[in-house]
PDB file of C-alpha atoms in Angstrom:
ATOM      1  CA  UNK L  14      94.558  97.130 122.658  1.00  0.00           C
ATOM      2  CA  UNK L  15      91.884  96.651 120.016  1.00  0.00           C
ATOM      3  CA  UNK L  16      92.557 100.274 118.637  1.00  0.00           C
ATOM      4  CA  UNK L  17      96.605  99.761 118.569  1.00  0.00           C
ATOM      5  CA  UNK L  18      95.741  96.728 116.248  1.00  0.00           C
ATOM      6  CA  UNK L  19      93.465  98.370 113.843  1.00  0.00           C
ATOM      7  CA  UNK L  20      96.271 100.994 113.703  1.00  0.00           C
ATOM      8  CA  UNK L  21      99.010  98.715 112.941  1.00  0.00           C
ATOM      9  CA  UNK L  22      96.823  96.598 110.512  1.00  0.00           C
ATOM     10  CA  UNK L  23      96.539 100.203 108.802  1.00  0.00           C
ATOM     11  CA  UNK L  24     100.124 101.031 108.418  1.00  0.00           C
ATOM     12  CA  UNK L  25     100.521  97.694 107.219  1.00  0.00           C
ATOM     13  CA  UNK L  26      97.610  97.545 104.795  1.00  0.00           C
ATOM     14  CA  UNK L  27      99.456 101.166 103.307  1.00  0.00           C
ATOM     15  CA  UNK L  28     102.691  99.493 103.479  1.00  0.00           C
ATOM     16  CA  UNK L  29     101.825  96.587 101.583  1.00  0.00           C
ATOM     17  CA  UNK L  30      99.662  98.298  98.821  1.00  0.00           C
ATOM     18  CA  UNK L  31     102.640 100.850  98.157  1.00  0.00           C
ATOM     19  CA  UNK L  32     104.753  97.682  97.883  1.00  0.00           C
ATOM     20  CA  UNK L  33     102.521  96.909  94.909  1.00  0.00           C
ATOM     21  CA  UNK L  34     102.622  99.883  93.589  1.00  0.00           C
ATOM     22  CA  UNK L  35     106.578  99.498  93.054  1.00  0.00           C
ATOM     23  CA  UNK L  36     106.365  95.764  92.309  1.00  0.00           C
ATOM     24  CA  UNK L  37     104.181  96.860  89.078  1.00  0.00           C
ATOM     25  CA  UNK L  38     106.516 100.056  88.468  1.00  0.00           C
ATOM     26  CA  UNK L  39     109.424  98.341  88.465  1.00  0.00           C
ATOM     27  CA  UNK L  40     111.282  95.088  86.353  1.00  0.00           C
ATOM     28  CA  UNK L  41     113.067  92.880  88.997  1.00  0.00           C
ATOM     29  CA  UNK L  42     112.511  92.152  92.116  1.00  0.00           C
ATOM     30  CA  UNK L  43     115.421  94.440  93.595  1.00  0.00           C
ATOM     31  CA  UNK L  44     114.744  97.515  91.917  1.00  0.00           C
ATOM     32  CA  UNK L  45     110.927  96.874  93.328  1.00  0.00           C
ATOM     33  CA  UNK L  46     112.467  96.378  96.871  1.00  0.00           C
ATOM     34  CA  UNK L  47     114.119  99.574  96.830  1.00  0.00           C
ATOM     35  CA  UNK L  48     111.306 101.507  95.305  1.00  0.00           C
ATOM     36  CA  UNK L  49     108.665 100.163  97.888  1.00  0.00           C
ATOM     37  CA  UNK L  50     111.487 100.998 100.622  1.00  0.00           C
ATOM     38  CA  UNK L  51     111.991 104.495  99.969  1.00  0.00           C
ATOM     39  CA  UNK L  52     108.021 104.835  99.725  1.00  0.00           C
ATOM     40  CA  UNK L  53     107.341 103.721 102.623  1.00  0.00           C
ATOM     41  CA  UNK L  54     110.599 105.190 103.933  1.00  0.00           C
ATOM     42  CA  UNK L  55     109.667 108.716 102.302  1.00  0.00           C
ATOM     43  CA  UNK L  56     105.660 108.177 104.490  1.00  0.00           C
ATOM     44  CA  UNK L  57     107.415 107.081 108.045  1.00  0.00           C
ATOM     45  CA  UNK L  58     109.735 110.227 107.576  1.00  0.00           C
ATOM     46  CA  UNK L  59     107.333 112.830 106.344  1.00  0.00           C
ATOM     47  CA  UNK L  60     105.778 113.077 109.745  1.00  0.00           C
ATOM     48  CA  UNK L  61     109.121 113.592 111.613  1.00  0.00           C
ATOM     49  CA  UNK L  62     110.160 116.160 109.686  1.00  0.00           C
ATOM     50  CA  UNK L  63     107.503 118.410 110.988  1.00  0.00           C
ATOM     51  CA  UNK L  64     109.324 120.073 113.675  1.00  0.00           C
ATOM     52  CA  UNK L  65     111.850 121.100 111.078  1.00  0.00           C
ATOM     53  CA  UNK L  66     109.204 123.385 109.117  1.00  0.00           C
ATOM     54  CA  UNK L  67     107.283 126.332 108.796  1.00  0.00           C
ATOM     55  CA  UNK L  68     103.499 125.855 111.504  1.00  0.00           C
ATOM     56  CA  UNK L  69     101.531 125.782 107.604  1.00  0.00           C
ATOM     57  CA  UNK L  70     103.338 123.410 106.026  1.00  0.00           C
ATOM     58  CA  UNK L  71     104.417 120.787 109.268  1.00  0.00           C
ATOM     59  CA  UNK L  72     100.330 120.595 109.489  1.00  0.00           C
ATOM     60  CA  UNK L  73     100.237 119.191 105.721  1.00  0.00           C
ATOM     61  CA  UNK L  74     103.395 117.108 106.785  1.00  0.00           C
ATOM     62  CA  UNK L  75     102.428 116.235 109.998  1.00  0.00           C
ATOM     63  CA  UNK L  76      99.161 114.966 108.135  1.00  0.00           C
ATOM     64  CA  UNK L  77     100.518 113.190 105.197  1.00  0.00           C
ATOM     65  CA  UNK L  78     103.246 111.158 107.510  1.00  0.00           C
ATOM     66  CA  UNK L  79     102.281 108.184 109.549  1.00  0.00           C
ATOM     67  CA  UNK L  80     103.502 109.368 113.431  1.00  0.00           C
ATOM     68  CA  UNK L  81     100.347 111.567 113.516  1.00  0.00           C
ATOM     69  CA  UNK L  82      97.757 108.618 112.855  1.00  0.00           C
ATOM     70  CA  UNK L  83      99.404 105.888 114.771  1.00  0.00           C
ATOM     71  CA  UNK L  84      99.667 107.751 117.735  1.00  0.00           C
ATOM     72  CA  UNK L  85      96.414 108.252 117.652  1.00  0.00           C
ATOM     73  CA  UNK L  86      95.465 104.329 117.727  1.00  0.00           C
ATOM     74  CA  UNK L  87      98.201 103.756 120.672  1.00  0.00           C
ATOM     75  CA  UNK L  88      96.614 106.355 122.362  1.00  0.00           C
ATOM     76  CA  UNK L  89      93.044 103.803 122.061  1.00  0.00           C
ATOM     77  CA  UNK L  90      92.054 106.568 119.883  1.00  0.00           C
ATOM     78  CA  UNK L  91      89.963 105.384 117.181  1.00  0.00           C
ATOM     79  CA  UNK L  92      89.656 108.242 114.800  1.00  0.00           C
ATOM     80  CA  UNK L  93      87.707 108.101 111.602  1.00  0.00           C
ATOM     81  CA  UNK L  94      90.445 110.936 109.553  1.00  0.00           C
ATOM     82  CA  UNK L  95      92.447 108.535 110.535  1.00  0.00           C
ATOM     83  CA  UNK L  96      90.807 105.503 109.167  1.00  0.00           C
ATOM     84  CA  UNK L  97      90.458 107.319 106.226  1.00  0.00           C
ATOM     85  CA  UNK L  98      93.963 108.120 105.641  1.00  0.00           C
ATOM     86  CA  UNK L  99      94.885 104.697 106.104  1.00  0.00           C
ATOM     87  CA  UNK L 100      91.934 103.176 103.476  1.00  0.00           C
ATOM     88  CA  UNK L 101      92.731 106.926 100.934  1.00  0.00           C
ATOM     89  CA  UNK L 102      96.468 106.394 100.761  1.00  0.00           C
ATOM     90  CA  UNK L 103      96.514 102.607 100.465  1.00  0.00           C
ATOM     91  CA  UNK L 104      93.583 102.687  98.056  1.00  0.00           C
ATOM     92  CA  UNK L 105      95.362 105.035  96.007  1.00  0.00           C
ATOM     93  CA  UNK L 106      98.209 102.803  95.860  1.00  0.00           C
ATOM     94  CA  UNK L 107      96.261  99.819  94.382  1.00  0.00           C
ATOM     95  CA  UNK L 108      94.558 102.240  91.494  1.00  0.00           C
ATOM     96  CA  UNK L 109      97.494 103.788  90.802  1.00  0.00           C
ATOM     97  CA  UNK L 110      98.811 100.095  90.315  1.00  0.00           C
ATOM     98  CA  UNK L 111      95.957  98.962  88.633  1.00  0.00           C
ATOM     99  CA  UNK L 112      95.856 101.476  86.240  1.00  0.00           C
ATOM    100  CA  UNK L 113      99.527 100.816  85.173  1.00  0.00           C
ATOM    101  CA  UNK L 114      98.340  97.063  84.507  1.00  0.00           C
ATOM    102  CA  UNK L 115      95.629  97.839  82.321  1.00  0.00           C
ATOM    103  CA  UNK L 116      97.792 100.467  80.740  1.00  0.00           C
ATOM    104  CA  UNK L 117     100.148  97.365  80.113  1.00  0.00           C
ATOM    105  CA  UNK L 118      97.885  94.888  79.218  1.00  0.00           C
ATOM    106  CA  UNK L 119      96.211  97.739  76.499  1.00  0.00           C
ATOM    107  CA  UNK L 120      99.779  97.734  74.506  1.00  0.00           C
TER     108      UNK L 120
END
């Protein structure tokens, strides 16, 4: 139960940062809805599309999308990649946001 939590606190955590990330990219509020849909859209669908590929490239996909790491944490599974992934990609998010503030508050 624990491990199902930390897993959905994850996805959230990556949700919500790549919301940020299109709140700064964007100029209204709808336009930064839509963006932070399809980002988080683009993440929950990258890992189903998988079975649609080439073995090579669904292991990158299967990687990059969320299915492969939240399984993992309903399972009880409690794995540090996955952790990672979680902390990388929503980390990520919040520089690449950050940096487009300074770069706006530079100008």
């Amino acid at each position: 139960l624990f491990a199902s939590y930390l897993g959905l606190f994850g996805v959230a955590g990556l949700f919500a940062a790549a919301g940020v990330f299109a709140s700064v990219l964007a100029k209204n509020q709808i336009s930064a809805f839509i963006t932070g849909f399809f980002i988080c859209f683009a993440f929950f669908m990258t890992g189903k599309m998988s079975v649609l590929l080439p073995p090579e490239a669904a292991r990158l996909t299967d990687f990059i999308g969320i299915d492969c790491h939240i399984s993992q944490f309903a399972r009880g599974i409690v794995d540090s990649r996955s952790l990672f992934y979680f902390l990388g990609a929503g980390g990520l998010f919040l520089f690449f946001a950050n940096l487009k503030l300074m770069a706006a508050r530079t100008r």
